[in-house]
Each structure stands twice: as C-alpha cells, then as structure tokens.
C-alpha cells in the first residue's frame, strides 16, 4: 500500500531526502554546521505545520517534471491534508489526500469519485497510534549524530552562516567535483540508475491499481541513465528563524550520465521547501455528504478489492 501511495508524498519525501543528504554530505563543531544540525532536530519536533514543496527536474536544459505540493498537518489525531500536482509537460494530474475522522480519503482531479480507504492495515494502525507521542529515543539520536559527525570530517568547513534581520540565520553549503564524498556519489548513482531501470518482471501498475494515481507520469519523465552516472554538484541553502526552525530550504543537485544509446545527459534536480503556520495549521477537510464514494478495502497482504 505504501508503494501505491508513494506519489502522494513525493514532495515531502524529496524534501526530507534533501535535509538528510545535506547533513550527511557536508555539514563537527563549526558554527554553521552546529546551527543547521540543531535546527533540523528542532524543526522535526513540530507536528502542526504547513509544508510547501516544489520539485523540478531538467535534462540538458529542458524541463522534464514539475511537482508542487502543499501538505498540512495538525498534530492532533493524525489529521492532515495534501494536494500534489504533477506536470511532465504533457500530462498534469492533481491528487487530493485527506486524513480526517479516522479515515483516509483520496481524490484525483480526473475523477468525481472520493476513495475511502478501509481495512485492518489502515484503521487499525490509526487507532493504535491515535493520541500517541512519537518521541525519538535520545540514545539513538545521539548515536546517529556521532555517525554523521564522523562522516562529515573536514567537510564541515564548507558550511557557512550569515546573520540576517530578525535573528534569522542563513546557512549555505556547496560541494562540487572531488569535494563530494565517493561514498555519497556511489550510493546516489546506484539509486538513480535503479530508479530508472525498466523491470520487465514488474511492469508499471495501472491507475486502477494505484487508486487512480497515474505513476507513469512520474516514471516516464525520468531520464534513463545507465552509465557514467555521477553527482557533479550539490548546493543547499537554508533559513533558520529566531525559534531555531528551518522555514525555507532550497537544494539543487547536478547529475551527469549517459543513456543506453550513449547520449550524454546533464540533469538538474531542484527542491524548494517552505514551512509556515507552525503550530497554527488547520488541515483541509472534505464534506462527503452527497459525494460519489468508493470504499477501498486494504488487504494487509498488499492486495485490495473494492465494494
């Protein structure tokens, strides 16, 4: 089920990935590094927030993909909403997601049907976690920090920090060429290669199997890199407010490689994430009265049938 709904959280996933990548790739004891690390931890504790995440993908200067998402979380009873629009230059789809009253609801812009998810895998988990506080184990957090600090090494020197009005701190980080860790580059290259590889034994699921979400829009927009894949440049900029929250973060990754025909590609992935309405967010809701509904039974064994 998580795989089928992966597109719903594309913006959040990519934005979170960039947060983690920026920490692992090059942010010791330097002021900028310590400030950024502290802000990452502080921001992660905010459960009532509005996140706007925009993702763009270009190949040899031509736009391939544009994803815009707004995710609202209340922090109470796991209520939340999301609107994700995916445009690959040819097709555009908007997906609305609501988590309200213990129900998860999905609607796509090309259908008047609201799909209501039910089943042990959905309602049960919601009830089990309702009202629960998810506090990370301090020991685990400390151990992870130690690992990150060890990986960072002297790369902390690439992180800079400027003071701005209102006690705002601007964090900057940029690596290129040999400055990028071989380990990070290898892992990133493998991830890119396998993410775009065609798998004849596992064909792309149809919209009927993904609750109306057209995942081919995303898959077919990715350049099919097969060789000489490497990360050429990574740049991250973040704004930290007076309460030690990251209110805006931009990231840009330059990737080069060749496709199966030997043609060269220069791919640029850009992410812009903004956090607002901290502790004052009210998620969107939908009144299902009079709406066309479809109940989707979620099978724990990764299959489902409709009523």
Tab-separated table of C-alpha atoms in Angstrom:
chain	number	residue	atom	x	y	z
A	1	UNK	CA	0.000	0.000	0.000
A	2	UNK	CA	2.814	2.409	0.830
A	3	UNK	CA	4.305	1.836	-2.621
A	4	UNK	CA	0.987	2.542	-4.295
A	5	UNK	CA	0.645	5.837	-2.456
A	6	UNK	CA	4.285	6.863	-2.834
A	7	UNK	CA	3.413	9.591	-5.307
A	8	UNK	CA	1.187	11.260	-2.718
A	9	UNK	CA	4.187	12.112	-0.620
A	10	UNK	CA	6.658	12.846	-3.384
A	11	UNK	CA	7.208	16.406	-2.299
A	12	UNK	CA	7.696	15.517	1.339
A	13	UNK	CA	9.942	12.579	0.515
A	14	UNK	CA	12.222	14.580	-1.726
A	15	UNK	CA	12.343	17.481	0.696
A	16	UNK	CA	13.171	15.210	3.606
A	17	UNK	CA	15.769	13.439	1.491
A	18	UNK	CA	17.471	16.744	0.840
A	19	UNK	CA	17.534	17.552	4.550
A	20	UNK	CA	19.249	14.264	5.281
A	21	UNK	CA	21.529	14.481	2.252
A	22	UNK	CA	22.744	17.924	3.224
A	23	UNK	CA	23.615	16.706	6.706
A	24	UNK	CA	25.428	13.590	5.551
A	25	UNK	CA	27.152	15.183	2.597
A	26	UNK	CA	28.865	18.079	4.272
A	27	UNK	CA	27.561	19.724	7.350
A	28	UNK	CA	31.781	18.952	13.693
A	29	UNK	CA	31.880	21.834	15.549
A	30	UNK	CA	31.754	24.677	13.011
A	31	UNK	CA	29.073	27.313	13.799
A	32	UNK	CA	27.153	26.786	10.568
A	33	UNK	CA	27.144	23.032	10.954
A	34	UNK	CA	26.057	23.108	14.592
A	35	UNK	CA	23.323	25.646	13.876
A	36	UNK	CA	21.959	23.656	10.962
A	37	UNK	CA	22.045	20.350	12.850
A	38	UNK	CA	20.263	21.898	15.832
A	39	UNK	CA	17.614	23.459	13.567
A	40	UNK	CA	16.994	20.140	11.803
A	41	UNK	CA	16.267	18.468	15.148
A	42	UNK	CA	14.119	21.352	16.399
A	43	UNK	CA	12.089	21.518	13.189
A	44	UNK	CA	11.451	17.763	13.324
A	45	UNK	CA	9.587	18.204	16.625
A	46	UNK	CA	6.939	20.460	15.038
A	47	UNK	CA	3.882	18.389	14.163
A	48	UNK	CA	1.467	21.232	13.386
A	49	UNK	CA	2.763	22.866	10.227
A	50	UNK	CA	2.130	23.664	6.575
A	51	UNK	CA	4.783	22.480	4.140
A	52	UNK	CA	5.018	23.655	0.579
A	53	UNK	CA	7.409	21.596	-1.501
A	54	UNK	CA	8.201	22.283	-5.137
A	55	UNK	CA	10.377	19.926	-7.163
A	56	UNK	CA	11.628	20.488	-10.694
A	57	UNK	CA	13.704	18.258	-12.951
A	58	UNK	CA	15.594	19.368	-16.040
A	59	UNK	CA	17.617	17.402	-18.579
A	60	UNK	CA	20.075	19.249	-20.817
A	61	UNK	CA	18.222	22.466	-20.029
A	62	UNK	CA	14.792	21.137	-20.993
A	63	UNK	CA	12.113	20.862	-18.246
A	64	UNK	CA	11.030	17.283	-17.562
A	65	UNK	CA	8.984	17.387	-14.407
A	66	UNK	CA	7.354	19.884	-12.090
A	67	UNK	CA	5.820	18.787	-8.799
A	68	UNK	CA	4.016	21.211	-6.499
A	69	UNK	CA	2.670	20.053	-3.162
A	70	UNK	CA	1.060	21.570	-0.088
A	71	UNK	CA	0.912	19.363	2.990
A	72	UNK	CA	-0.944	20.428	6.128
A	73	UNK	CA	-0.570	18.566	9.427
A	74	UNK	CA	-2.444	19.397	12.623
A	75	UNK	CA	-0.586	17.101	15.004
A	76	UNK	CA	-3.905	16.088	16.582
A	77	UNK	CA	-5.315	12.627	15.856
A	78	UNK	CA	-3.013	12.468	12.816
A	79	UNK	CA	-5.369	14.780	10.917
A	80	UNK	CA	-3.881	16.184	7.752
A	81	UNK	CA	-4.367	17.014	4.110
A	82	UNK	CA	-2.251	17.213	0.995
A	83	UNK	CA	-2.552	18.486	-2.542
A	84	UNK	CA	0.038	17.310	-5.050
A	85	UNK	CA	0.190	18.427	-8.679
A	86	UNK	CA	2.494	16.595	-11.084
A	87	UNK	CA	3.216	18.003	-14.543
A	88	UNK	CA	5.590	16.407	-17.046
A	89	UNK	CA	4.971	18.927	-19.811
A	90	UNK	CA	2.412	16.704	-21.489
A	91	UNK	CA	0.151	15.489	-18.738
A	92	UNK	CA	-0.855	17.034	-15.435
A	93	UNK	CA	-2.559	15.373	-12.508
A	94	UNK	CA	-3.600	16.710	-9.123
A	95	UNK	CA	-4.168	14.380	-6.197
A	96	UNK	CA	-6.007	15.391	-3.031
A	97	UNK	CA	-5.478	13.459	0.180
A	98	UNK	CA	-7.401	13.839	3.436
A	99	UNK	CA	-6.861	12.150	6.765
A	100	UNK	CA	-9.920	13.046	8.830
A	101	UNK	CA	-12.174	11.386	11.370
A	102	UNK	CA	-10.058	8.253	11.308
A	103	UNK	CA	-10.449	7.898	7.554
A	104	UNK	CA	-8.027	8.294	4.671
A	105	UNK	CA	-9.586	9.753	1.537
A	106	UNK	CA	-8.101	10.173	-1.936
A	107	UNK	CA	-9.426	12.025	-4.955
A	108	UNK	CA	-7.767	12.764	-8.291
A	109	UNK	CA	-8.690	15.719	-10.490
A	110	UNK	CA	-9.796	13.493	-13.369
A	111	UNK	CA	-12.493	11.770	-11.315
A	112	UNK	CA	-15.514	12.796	-9.219
A	113	UNK	CA	-15.075	9.745	-7.001
A	114	UNK	CA	-13.722	10.020	-3.468
A	115	UNK	CA	-11.962	6.815	-2.492
A	116	UNK	CA	-12.281	5.987	1.199
A	117	UNK	CA	-9.634	3.587	2.433
A	118	UNK	CA	-10.632	0.952	4.954
A	119	UNK	CA	-9.116	-2.192	6.363
A	120	UNK	CA	-7.007	-3.532	9.183
A	121	UNK	CA	-3.898	-2.035	7.675
A	122	UNK	CA	-5.406	1.467	7.758
A	123	UNK	CA	-7.937	1.953	10.535
A	124	UNK	CA	-6.154	-0.351	12.919
A	125	UNK	CA	-2.889	1.499	12.706
A	126	UNK	CA	-4.644	4.808	13.053
A	127	UNK	CA	-6.399	3.742	16.231
A	128	UNK	CA	-3.255	2.215	17.677
A	129	UNK	CA	-1.339	5.473	17.262
A	130	UNK	CA	-4.128	7.925	17.956
A	131	UNK	CA	-3.011	10.342	20.624
A	132	UNK	CA	0.387	8.693	20.925
A	133	UNK	CA	3.524	10.755	21.196
A	134	UNK	CA	6.341	9.727	18.907
A	135	UNK	CA	9.458	10.864	20.727
A	136	UNK	CA	12.746	9.615	19.276
A	137	UNK	CA	14.985	7.633	21.604
A	138	UNK	CA	17.648	10.134	22.799
A	139	UNK	CA	20.305	7.427	22.743
A	140	UNK	CA	19.503	6.537	19.139
A	141	UNK	CA	19.560	10.212	18.160
A	142	UNK	CA	22.948	10.640	19.821
A	143	UNK	CA	24.379	7.582	18.096
A	144	UNK	CA	23.161	8.775	14.709
A	145	UNK	CA	24.706	12.191	15.318
A	146	UNK	CA	28.040	10.561	16.140
A	147	UNK	CA	27.950	8.638	12.875
A	148	UNK	CA	27.082	11.780	10.911
A	149	UNK	CA	29.852	13.768	12.615
A	150	UNK	CA	32.363	11.035	11.766
A	151	UNK	CA	31.282	11.005	8.120
A	152	UNK	CA	31.409	14.783	7.868
A	153	UNK	CA	35.044	15.176	8.925
A	154	UNK	CA	36.678	18.263	7.432
A	155	UNK	CA	33.761	18.869	5.077
A	156	UNK	CA	32.217	20.957	7.873
A	157	UNK	CA	34.431	23.777	6.575
A	158	UNK	CA	32.224	24.113	3.504
A	159	UNK	CA	29.233	25.206	5.596
A	160	UNK	CA	28.883	28.964	6.043
A	161	UNK	CA	26.416	31.021	8.060
A	162	UNK	CA	25.294	34.645	7.771
A	163	UNK	CA	23.194	36.659	10.201
A	164	UNK	CA	20.098	38.381	8.818
A	165	UNK	CA	17.474	40.723	10.238
A	166	UNK	CA	15.196	39.361	12.953
A	167	UNK	CA	17.831	36.976	14.312
A	168	UNK	CA	17.480	34.865	11.187
A	169	UNK	CA	20.445	32.710	10.198
A	170	UNK	CA	21.210	31.872	6.573
A	171	UNK	CA	23.039	28.571	6.075
A	172	UNK	CA	24.933	27.895	2.843
A	173	UNK	CA	26.590	24.737	1.612
A	174	UNK	CA	28.033	23.776	-1.752
A	175	UNK	CA	30.154	20.878	-2.959
A	176	UNK	CA	31.306	20.016	-6.440
A	177	UNK	CA	33.589	17.564	-8.185
A	178	UNK	CA	36.056	15.796	-5.894
A	179	UNK	CA	34.597	17.544	-2.840
A	180	UNK	CA	31.639	15.162	-2.997
A	181	UNK	CA	32.318	12.031	-0.966
A	182	UNK	CA	32.929	8.946	-3.156
A	183	UNK	CA	30.566	7.012	-0.865
A	184	UNK	CA	27.762	9.537	-1.301
A	185	UNK	CA	28.396	9.685	-5.034
A	186	UNK	CA	28.339	5.896	-5.411
A	187	UNK	CA	25.141	5.481	-3.389
A	188	UNK	CA	23.463	8.308	-5.270
A	189	UNK	CA	24.487	6.945	-8.652
A	190	UNK	CA	23.191	3.476	-7.836
A	191	UNK	CA	19.908	4.885	-6.592
A	192	UNK	CA	19.438	6.911	-9.780
A	193	UNK	CA	20.322	4.004	-12.046
A	194	UNK	CA	17.986	1.512	-10.382
A	195	UNK	CA	15.168	4.037	-10.018
A	196	UNK	CA	15.022	4.500	-13.781
A	197	UNK	CA	15.714	0.936	-14.892
A	198	UNK	CA	12.892	-0.867	-16.624
A	199	UNK	CA	11.860	-4.100	-14.977
A	200	UNK	CA	10.060	-6.450	-17.348
A	201	UNK	CA	9.082	-8.742	-14.491
A	202	UNK	CA	7.429	-5.899	-12.587
A	203	UNK	CA	5.513	-3.718	-15.045
A	204	UNK	CA	4.241	-0.310	-14.053
A	205	UNK	CA	0.926	-0.598	-12.193
A	206	UNK	CA	-2.202	0.744	-13.834
A	207	UNK	CA	-4.257	3.605	-12.399
A	208	UNK	CA	-6.820	1.032	-11.280
A	209	UNK	CA	-4.172	-0.480	-9.016
A	210	UNK	CA	-2.943	2.836	-7.607
A	211	UNK	CA	-6.234	4.392	-6.508
A	212	UNK	CA	-6.401	6.497	-9.668
A	213	UNK	CA	-2.882	7.924	-9.343
A	214	UNK	CA	-1.001	7.833	-12.644
A	215	UNK	CA	2.518	6.816	-11.579
A	216	UNK	CA	3.660	6.539	-15.198
A	217	UNK	CA	3.616	10.352	-15.387
A	218	UNK	CA	6.481	10.368	-12.938
A	219	UNK	CA	8.314	7.273	-14.172
A	220	UNK	CA	8.313	8.250	-17.826
A	221	UNK	CA	9.655	11.722	-17.034
A	222	UNK	CA	12.910	10.451	-15.566
A	223	UNK	CA	15.951	10.331	-17.860
A	224	UNK	CA	17.031	6.728	-18.361
A	225	UNK	CA	20.655	6.979	-17.257
A	226	UNK	CA	22.594	3.718	-17.482
A	227	UNK	CA	26.337	4.549	-17.321
A	228	UNK	CA	28.926	7.110	-16.198
A	229	UNK	CA	26.460	8.411	-13.614
A	230	UNK	CA	27.859	10.857	-11.082
A	231	UNK	CA	26.825	13.773	-8.919
A	232	UNK	CA	28.670	16.858	-10.165
A	233	UNK	CA	27.403	19.440	-7.697
A	234	UNK	CA	25.281	19.700	-4.563
A	235	UNK	CA	24.119	23.031	-3.166
A	236	UNK	CA	21.878	23.640	-0.151
A	237	UNK	CA	20.633	26.907	1.327
A	238	UNK	CA	18.504	27.127	4.467
A	239	UNK	CA	16.907	29.883	6.546
A	240	UNK	CA	16.644	29.357	10.308
A	241	UNK	CA	14.283	31.631	12.243
A	242	UNK	CA	14.680	33.016	15.770
A	243	UNK	CA	12.926	29.940	17.198
A	244	UNK	CA	15.507	27.642	15.582
A	245	UNK	CA	13.147	26.329	12.921
A	246	UNK	CA	14.092	25.841	9.279
A	247	UNK	CA	11.496	27.949	7.492
A	248	UNK	CA	12.889	27.590	3.986
A	249	UNK	CA	15.347	25.260	2.318
A	250	UNK	CA	16.424	25.032	-1.272
A	251	UNK	CA	18.584	22.331	-2.749
A	252	UNK	CA	19.992	21.687	-6.179
A	253	UNK	CA	21.753	18.569	-7.402
A	254	UNK	CA	23.560	18.375	-10.744
A	255	UNK	CA	23.864	14.846	-12.147
A	256	UNK	CA	25.529	13.704	-15.343
A	257	UNK	CA	25.440	10.376	-17.147
A	258	UNK	CA	24.702	8.560	-20.366
A	259	UNK	CA	21.661	6.659	-21.556
A	260	UNK	CA	21.631	3.248	-23.248
A	261	UNK	CA	22.350	4.879	-26.640
A	262	UNK	CA	25.420	6.692	-25.291
A	263	UNK	CA	23.850	10.146	-25.352
A	264	UNK	CA	25.080	12.484	-22.606
A	265	UNK	CA	22.660	13.970	-20.094
A	266	UNK	CA	23.084	16.790	-17.582
A	267	UNK	CA	20.244	16.530	-15.104
A	268	UNK	CA	19.379	19.201	-12.535
A	269	UNK	CA	17.085	18.363	-9.619
A	270	UNK	CA	15.829	21.403	-7.697
A	271	UNK	CA	13.849	21.337	-4.449
A	272	UNK	CA	12.285	24.284	-2.647
A	273	UNK	CA	10.636	23.581	0.709
A	274	UNK	CA	8.904	26.221	2.831
A	275	UNK	CA	7.429	25.746	6.294
A	276	UNK	CA	4.724	28.106	7.532
A	277	UNK	CA	1.868	28.357	10.039
A	278	UNK	CA	3.886	26.485	12.653
A	279	UNK	CA	1.527	25.438	15.462
A	280	UNK	CA	-1.374	27.239	13.769
A	281	UNK	CA	-2.167	24.991	10.800
A	282	UNK	CA	-5.673	23.681	10.152
A	283	UNK	CA	-5.729	20.885	7.561
A	284	UNK	CA	-8.275	20.956	4.766
A	285	UNK	CA	-11.281	18.663	5.116
A	286	UNK	CA	-13.914	17.421	2.731
A	287	UNK	CA	-17.639	17.038	3.375
A	288	UNK	CA	-18.544	13.664	1.899
A	289	UNK	CA	-22.295	14.337	2.041
A	290	UNK	CA	-23.737	13.840	-1.416
A	291	UNK	CA	-20.380	12.900	-2.883
A	292	UNK	CA	-19.749	9.835	-5.028
A	293	UNK	CA	-17.856	7.456	-2.759
A	294	UNK	CA	-15.931	4.269	-3.340
A	295	UNK	CA	-14.786	2.163	-0.422
A	296	UNK	CA	-11.394	0.579	-0.973
A	297	UNK	CA	-10.633	-2.404	1.218
A	298	UNK	CA	-6.957	-2.592	2.060
A	299	UNK	CA	-5.601	-6.094	2.308
A	300	UNK	CA	-2.578	-6.451	4.612
A	301	UNK	CA	-1.105	-8.838	2.045
A	302	UNK	CA	-0.724	-5.925	-0.407
A	303	UNK	CA	-3.845	-6.604	-2.389
A	304	UNK	CA	-7.240	-4.954	-2.279
A	305	UNK	CA	-10.735	-5.230	-3.635
A	306	UNK	CA	-13.443	-2.631	-3.986
A	307	UNK	CA	-17.026	-2.715	-2.700
